[in-house]
mmCIF file of C-alpha atoms in Angstrom:
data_model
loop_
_atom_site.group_PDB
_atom_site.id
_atom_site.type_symbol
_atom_site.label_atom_id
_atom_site.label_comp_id
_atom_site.label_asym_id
_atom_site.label_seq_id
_atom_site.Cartn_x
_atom_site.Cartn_y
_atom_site.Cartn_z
ATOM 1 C CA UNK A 205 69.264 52.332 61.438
ATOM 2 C CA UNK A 206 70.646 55.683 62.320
ATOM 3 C CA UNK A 207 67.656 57.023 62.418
ATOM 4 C CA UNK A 208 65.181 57.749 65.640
ATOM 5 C CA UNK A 209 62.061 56.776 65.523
ATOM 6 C CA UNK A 210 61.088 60.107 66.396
ATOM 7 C CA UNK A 211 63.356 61.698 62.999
ATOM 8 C CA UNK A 212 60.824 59.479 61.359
ATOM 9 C CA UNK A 213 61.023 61.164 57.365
ATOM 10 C CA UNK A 214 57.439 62.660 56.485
ATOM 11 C CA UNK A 215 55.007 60.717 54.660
ATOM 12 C CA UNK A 216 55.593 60.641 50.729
ATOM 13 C CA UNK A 217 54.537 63.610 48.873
ATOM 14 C CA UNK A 218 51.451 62.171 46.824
ATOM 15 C CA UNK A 219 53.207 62.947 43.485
ATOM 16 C CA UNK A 220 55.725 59.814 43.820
ATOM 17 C CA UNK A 221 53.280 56.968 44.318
ATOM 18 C CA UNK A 222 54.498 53.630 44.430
ATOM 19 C CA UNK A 223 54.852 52.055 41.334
ATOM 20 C CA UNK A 224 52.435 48.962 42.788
ATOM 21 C CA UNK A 225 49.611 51.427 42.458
ATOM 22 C CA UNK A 226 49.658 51.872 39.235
ATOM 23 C CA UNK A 227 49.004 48.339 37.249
ATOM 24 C CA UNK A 228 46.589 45.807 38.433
ATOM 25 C CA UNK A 229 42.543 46.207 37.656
ATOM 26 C CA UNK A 230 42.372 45.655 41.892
ATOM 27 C CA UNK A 231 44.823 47.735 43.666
ATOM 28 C CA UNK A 232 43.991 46.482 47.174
ATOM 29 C CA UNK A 233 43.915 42.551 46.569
ATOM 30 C CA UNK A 234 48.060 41.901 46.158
ATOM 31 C CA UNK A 235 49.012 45.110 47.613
ATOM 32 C CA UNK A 236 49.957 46.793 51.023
ATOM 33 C CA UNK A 237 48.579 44.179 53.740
ATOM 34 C CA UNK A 238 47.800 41.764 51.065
ATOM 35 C CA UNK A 239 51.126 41.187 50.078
ATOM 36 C CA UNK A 240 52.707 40.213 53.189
ATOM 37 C CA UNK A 241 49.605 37.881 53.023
ATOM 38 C CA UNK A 242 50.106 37.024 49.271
ATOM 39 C CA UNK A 243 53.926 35.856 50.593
ATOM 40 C CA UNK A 244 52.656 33.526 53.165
ATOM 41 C CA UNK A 245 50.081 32.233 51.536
ATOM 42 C CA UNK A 246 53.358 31.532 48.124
ATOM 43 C CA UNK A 247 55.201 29.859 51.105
ATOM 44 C CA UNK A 248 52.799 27.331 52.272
ATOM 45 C CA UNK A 249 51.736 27.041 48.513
ATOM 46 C CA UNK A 250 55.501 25.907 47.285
ATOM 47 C CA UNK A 251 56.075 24.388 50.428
ATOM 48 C CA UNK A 252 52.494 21.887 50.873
ATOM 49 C CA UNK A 253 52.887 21.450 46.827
ATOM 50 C CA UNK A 254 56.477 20.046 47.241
ATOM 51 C CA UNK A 255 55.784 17.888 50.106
ATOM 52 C CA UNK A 256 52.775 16.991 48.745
ATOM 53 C CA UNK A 257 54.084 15.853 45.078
ATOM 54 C CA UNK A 258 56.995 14.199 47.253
ATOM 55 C CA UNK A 259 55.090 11.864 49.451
ATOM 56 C CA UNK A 260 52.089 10.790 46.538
ATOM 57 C CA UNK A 261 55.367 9.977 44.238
ATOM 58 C CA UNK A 262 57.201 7.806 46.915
ATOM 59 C CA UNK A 263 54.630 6.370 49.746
ATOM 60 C CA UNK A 264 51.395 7.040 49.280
ATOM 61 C CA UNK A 265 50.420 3.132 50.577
ATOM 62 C CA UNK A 266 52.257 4.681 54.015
ATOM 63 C CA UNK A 267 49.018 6.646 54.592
ATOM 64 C CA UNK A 268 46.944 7.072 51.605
ATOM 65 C CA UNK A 269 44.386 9.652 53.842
ATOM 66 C CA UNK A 270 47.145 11.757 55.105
ATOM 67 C CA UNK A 271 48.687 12.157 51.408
ATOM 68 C CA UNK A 272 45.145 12.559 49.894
ATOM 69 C CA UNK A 273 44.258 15.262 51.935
ATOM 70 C CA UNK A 274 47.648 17.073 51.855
ATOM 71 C CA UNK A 275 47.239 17.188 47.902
ATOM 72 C CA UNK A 276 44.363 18.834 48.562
ATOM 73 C CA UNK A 277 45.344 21.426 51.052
ATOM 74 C CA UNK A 278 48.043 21.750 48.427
ATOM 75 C CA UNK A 279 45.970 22.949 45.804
ATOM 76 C CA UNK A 280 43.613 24.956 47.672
ATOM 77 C CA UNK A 281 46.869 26.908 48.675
ATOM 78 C CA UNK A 282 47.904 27.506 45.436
ATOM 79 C CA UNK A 283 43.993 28.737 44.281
ATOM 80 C CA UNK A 284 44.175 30.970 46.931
ATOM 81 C CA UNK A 285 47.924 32.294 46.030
ATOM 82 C CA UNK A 286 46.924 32.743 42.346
ATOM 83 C CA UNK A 287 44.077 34.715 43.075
ATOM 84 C CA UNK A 288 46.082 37.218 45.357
ATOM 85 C CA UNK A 289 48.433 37.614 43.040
ATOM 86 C CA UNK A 290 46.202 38.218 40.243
ATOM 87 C CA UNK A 291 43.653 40.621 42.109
ATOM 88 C CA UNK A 292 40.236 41.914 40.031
ATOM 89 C CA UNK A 293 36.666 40.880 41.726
ATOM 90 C CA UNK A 294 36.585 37.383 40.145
ATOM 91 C CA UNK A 295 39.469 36.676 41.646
ATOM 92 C CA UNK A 296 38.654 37.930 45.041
ATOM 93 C CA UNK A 297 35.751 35.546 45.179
ATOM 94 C CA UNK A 298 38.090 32.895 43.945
ATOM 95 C CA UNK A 299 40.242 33.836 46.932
ATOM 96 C CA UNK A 300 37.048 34.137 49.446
ATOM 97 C CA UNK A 301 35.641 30.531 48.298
ATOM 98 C CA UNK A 302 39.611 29.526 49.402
ATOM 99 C CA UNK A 303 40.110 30.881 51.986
ATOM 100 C CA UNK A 304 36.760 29.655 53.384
ATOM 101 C CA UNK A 305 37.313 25.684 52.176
ATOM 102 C CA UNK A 306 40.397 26.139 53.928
ATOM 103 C CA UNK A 307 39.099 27.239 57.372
ATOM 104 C CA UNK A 308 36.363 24.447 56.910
ATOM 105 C CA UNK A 309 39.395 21.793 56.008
ATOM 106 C CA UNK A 310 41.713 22.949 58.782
ATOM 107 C CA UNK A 311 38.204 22.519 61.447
ATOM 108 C CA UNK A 312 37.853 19.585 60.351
ATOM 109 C CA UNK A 313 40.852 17.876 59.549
ATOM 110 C CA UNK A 314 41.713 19.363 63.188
ATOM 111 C CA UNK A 315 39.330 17.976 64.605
ATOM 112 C CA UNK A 316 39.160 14.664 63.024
ATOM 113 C CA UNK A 317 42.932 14.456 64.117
ATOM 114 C CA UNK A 318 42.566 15.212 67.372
ATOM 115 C CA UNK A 319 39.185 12.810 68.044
ATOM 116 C CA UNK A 320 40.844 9.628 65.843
ATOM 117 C CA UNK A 321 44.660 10.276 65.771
ATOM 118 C CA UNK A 322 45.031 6.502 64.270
ATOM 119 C CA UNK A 323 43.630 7.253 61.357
ATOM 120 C CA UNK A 324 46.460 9.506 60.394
ATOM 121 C CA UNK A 325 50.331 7.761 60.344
ATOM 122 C CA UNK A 326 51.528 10.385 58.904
ATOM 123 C CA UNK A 327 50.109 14.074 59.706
ATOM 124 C CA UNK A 328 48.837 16.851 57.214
ATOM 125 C CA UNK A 329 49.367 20.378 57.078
ATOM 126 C CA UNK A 330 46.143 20.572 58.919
ATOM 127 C CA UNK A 331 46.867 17.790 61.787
ATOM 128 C CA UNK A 332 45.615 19.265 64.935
ATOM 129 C CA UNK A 333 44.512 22.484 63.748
ATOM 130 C CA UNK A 334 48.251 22.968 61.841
ATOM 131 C CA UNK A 335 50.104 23.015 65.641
ATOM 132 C CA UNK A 336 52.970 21.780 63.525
ATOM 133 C CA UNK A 337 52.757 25.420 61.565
ATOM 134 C CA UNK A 338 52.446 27.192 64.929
ATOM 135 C CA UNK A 339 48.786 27.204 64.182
ATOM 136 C CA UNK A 340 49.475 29.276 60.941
ATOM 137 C CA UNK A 341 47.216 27.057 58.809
ATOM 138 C CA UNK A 342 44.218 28.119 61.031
ATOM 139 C CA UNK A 343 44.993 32.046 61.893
ATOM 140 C CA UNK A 344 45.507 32.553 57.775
ATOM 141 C CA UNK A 345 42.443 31.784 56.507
ATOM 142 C CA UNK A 346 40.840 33.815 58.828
ATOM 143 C CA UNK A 347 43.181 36.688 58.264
ATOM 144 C CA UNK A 348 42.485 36.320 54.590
ATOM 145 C CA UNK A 349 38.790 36.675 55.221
ATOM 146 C CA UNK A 350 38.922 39.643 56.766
ATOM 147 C CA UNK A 351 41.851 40.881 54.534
ATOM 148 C CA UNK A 352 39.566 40.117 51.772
ATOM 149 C CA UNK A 353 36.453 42.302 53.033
ATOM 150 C CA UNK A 354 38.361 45.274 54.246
ATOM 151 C CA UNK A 355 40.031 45.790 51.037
ATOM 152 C CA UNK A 356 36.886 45.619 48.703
ATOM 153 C CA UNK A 357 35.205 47.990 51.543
ATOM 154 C CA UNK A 358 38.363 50.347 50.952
ATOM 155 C CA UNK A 359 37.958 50.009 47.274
ATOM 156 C CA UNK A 360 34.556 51.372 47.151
ATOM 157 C CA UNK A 361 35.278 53.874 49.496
ATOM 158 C CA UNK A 362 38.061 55.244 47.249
ATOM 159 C CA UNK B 272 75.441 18.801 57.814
ATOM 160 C CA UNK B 273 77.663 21.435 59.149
ATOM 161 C CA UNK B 274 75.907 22.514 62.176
ATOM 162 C CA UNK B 275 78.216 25.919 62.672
ATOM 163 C CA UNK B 276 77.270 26.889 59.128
ATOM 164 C CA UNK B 277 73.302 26.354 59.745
ATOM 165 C CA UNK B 278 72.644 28.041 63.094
ATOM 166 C CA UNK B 279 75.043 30.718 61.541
ATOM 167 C CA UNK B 280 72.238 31.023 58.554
ATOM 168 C CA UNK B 281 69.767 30.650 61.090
ATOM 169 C CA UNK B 282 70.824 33.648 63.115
ATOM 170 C CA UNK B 283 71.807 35.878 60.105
ATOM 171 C CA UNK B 284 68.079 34.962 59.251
ATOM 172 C CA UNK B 285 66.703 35.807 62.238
ATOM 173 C CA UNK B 286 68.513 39.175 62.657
ATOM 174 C CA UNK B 287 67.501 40.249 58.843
ATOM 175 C CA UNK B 288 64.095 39.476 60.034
ATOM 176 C CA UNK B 289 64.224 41.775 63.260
ATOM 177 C CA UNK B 290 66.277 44.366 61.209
ATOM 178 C CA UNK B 291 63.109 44.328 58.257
ATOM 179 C CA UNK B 292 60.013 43.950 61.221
ATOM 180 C CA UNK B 293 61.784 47.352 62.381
ATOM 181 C CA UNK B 294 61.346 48.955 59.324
ATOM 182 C CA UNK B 295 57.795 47.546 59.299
ATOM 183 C CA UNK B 296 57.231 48.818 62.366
ATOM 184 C CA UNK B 297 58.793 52.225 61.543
ATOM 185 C CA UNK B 298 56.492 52.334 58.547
ATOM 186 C CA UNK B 299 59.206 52.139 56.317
ATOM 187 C CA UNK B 300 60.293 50.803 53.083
ATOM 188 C CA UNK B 301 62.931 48.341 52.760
ATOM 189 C CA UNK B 302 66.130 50.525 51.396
ATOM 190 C CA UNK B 303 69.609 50.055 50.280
ATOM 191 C CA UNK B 304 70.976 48.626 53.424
ATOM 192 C CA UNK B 305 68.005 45.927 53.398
ATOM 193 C CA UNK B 306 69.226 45.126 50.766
ATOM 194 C CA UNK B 307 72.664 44.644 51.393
ATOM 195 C CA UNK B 308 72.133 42.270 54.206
ATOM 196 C CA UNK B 309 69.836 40.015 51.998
ATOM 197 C CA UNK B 310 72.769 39.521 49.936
ATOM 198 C CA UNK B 311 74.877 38.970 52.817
ATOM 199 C CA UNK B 312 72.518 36.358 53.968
ATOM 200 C CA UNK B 313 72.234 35.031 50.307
ATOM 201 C CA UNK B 314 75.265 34.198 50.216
ATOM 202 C CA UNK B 315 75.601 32.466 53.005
ATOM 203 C CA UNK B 316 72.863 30.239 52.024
ATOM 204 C CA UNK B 317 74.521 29.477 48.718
ATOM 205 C CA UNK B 318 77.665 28.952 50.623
ATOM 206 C CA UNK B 319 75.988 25.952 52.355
ATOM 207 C CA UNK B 320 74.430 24.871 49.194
ATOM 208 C CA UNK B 321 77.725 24.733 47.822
ATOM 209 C CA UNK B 322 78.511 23.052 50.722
ATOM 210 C CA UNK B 323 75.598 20.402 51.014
ATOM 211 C CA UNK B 324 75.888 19.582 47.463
ATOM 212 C CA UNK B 325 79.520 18.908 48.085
ATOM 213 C CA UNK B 326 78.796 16.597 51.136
ATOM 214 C CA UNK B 327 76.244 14.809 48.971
ATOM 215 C CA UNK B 328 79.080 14.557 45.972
ATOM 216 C CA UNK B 329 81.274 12.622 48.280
ATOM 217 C CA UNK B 330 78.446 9.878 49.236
ATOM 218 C CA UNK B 331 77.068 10.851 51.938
ATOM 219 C CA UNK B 332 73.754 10.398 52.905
ATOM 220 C CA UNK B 333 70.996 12.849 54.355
ATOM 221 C CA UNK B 334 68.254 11.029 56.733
ATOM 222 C CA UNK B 335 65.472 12.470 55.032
ATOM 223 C CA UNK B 336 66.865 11.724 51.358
ATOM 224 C CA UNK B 337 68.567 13.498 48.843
ATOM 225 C CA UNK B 338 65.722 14.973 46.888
ATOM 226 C CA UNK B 339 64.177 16.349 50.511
ATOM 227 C CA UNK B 340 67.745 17.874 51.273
ATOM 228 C CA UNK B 341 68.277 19.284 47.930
ATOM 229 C CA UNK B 342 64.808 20.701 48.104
ATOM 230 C CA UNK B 343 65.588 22.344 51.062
ATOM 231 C CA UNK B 344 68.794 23.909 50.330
ATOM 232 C CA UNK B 345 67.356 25.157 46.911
ATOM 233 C CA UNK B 346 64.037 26.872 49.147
ATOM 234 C CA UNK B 347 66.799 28.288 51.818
ATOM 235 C CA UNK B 348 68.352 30.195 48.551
ATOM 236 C CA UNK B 349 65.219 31.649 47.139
ATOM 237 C CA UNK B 350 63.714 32.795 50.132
ATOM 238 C CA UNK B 351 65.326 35.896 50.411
ATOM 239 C CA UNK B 352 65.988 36.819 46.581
ATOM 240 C CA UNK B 353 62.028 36.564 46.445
ATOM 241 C CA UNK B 354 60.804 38.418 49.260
ATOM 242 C CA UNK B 355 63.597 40.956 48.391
ATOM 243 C CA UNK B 356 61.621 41.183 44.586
ATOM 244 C CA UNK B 357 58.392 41.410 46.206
ATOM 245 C CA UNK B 358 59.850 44.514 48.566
ATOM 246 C CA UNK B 359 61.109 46.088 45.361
ATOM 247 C CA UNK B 360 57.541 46.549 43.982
ATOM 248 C CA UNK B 361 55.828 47.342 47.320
ATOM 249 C CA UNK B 362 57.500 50.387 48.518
ATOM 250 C CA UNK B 363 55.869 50.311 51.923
ATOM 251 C CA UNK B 364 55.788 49.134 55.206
ATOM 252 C CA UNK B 365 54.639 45.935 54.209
ATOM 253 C CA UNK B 366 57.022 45.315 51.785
ATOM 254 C CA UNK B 367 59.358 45.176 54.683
ATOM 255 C CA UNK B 368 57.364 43.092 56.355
ATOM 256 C CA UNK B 369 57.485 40.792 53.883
ATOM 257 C CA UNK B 370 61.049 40.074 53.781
ATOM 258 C CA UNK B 371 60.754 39.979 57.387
ATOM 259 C CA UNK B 372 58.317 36.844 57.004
ATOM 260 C CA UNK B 373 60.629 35.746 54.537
ATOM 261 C CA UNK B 374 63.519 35.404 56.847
ATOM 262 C CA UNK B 375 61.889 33.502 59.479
ATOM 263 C CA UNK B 376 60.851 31.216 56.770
ATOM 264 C CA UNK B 377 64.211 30.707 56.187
ATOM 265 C CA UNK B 378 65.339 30.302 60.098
ATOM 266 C CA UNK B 379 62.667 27.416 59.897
ATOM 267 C CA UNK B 380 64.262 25.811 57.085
ATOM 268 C CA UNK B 381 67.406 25.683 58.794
ATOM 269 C CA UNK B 382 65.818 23.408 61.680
ATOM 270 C CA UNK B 383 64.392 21.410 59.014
ATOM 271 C CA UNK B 384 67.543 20.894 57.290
ATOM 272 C CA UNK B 385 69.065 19.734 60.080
ATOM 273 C CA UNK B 386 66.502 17.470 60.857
ATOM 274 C CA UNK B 387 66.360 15.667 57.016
ATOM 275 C CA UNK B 388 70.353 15.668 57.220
ATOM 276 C CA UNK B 389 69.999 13.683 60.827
ATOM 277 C CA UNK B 390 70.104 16.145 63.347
ATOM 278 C CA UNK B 391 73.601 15.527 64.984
ATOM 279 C CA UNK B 392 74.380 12.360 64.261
ATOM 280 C CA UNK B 393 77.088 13.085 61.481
ATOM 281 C CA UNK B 394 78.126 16.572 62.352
#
């Protein structure tokens, strides 16, 4: 912290690259960008999964739509965490195919929500376009999308 | 549960998180100092999950149910430890980022946890 950001240290000398580089068939997928990405993505995998497990094991009769479609927003997180984490081209179209069923769930389920709000007793991770998330649920898959582009595009270039 | 001890975890969170976003922004790497204040705030979390558990051993009840709180408590612990791992093999800006994002995550489990325990009711 003592630091200025002016006294900002010089970039690394090329010679000590980050470990991270090294392994992985796809450098870009998990790495830099995508693994601030690859962390949120863990977060509302563990944390949809949990909930998800939770309210299928104790009340599903409460509001068998809500819990159905949870379970599924569950596992479409966790397909799209896997595949960041595991990087390579099949993965990245695993990851693209996610990322897009979850922009066309959180659309939908938004809109649904908003249009027939009785239908719902209990809300979803994707209840009025994820509001409940501060609207994470719909920013991330289009983050990912374009996360997932630019970093083949850099690939190639490299 | 013990409201001092949660918004304290809460704003060690919080500050963790402005102190790694710097970095971020700095284009920096988490370093040694990072470091030590994700332990700090580590251990504060496992000092209220020493805590909660204790509560719970003595019969009291959470709102949201046991399992919920537990859950929570046990997320509110691993949050940092894993975003500090991640940082650790992404020795770059983003890996400070990351525990940044981390951190928040854990300032929002803190609201939660007060909500499944039953906000103020029991203190």
């Amino acid at each position: 912290m003592s630091e200025t950001p002016s006294g900002k240290p010089p970039e690394k000398p090329s010679g000590t690259s980050s470990p991270s580089a090294a392994r992985g068939s796809s450098p870009g997928l998990g790495h830099g960008p995508g693994r601030l990405l690859l962390t949120v993505y863990a977060v509302f995998a563990v944390g949809a999964t949990s909930r998800s497990v939770y309210q299928l094991a104790t009340r599903f009769e409460e509001a068998p739509l809500a819990y159905v479609l949870s379970a599924i927003a569950a596992v479409v997180y966790v397909v799209i965490t896997v595949a960041l984490a595991r990087g390579g081209e099949s993965a990245r179209g695993v990851a693209t195919v996610g990322c897009a069923a979850e922009l066309f769930g959180v659309l939908t389920i938004g809109t649904w929500t908003v249009l027939d709000p009785s239908a719902f007793p209990d809300s979803t991770v994707w209840s009025n376009y994820g509001l409940g998330y501060l609207l994470l649920p719909l920013v991330l898959p289009v983050v990912g999308l374009v996360w997932l582009r630019r970093s083949r595009t850099a690939e190639r270039a490299a | 549960m013990f409201t001092p001890l949660t918004v304290a975890v809460a704003v060690a969170a919080l500050a963790l998180a402005a102190w790694c976003g710097f970095a971020a922004y700095r284009d920096q790497p988490t370093k040694d100092w990072h470091f030590a204040g994700m332990a700090v705030v580590t251990a504060l979390a496992l000092v209220q999950l020493i805590v909660g558990v204790v509560r719970l051993a003595r019969g009291e009840q959470p709102d949201g149910g046991t399992v919920v709180f537990v859950g929570y408590l046990l997320g509110v612990v691993a949050c940092v430890p894993a975003v500090g791992f991640m940082s650790l093999a992404e020795r770059t800006r983003w890996g400070s980022a990351t525990v940044a994002a981390g951190a928040v995550v854990m300032a929002v489990l803190q609201v939660r946890l007060y909500d499944v325990w039953g906000g103020g009711g029991h203190v």
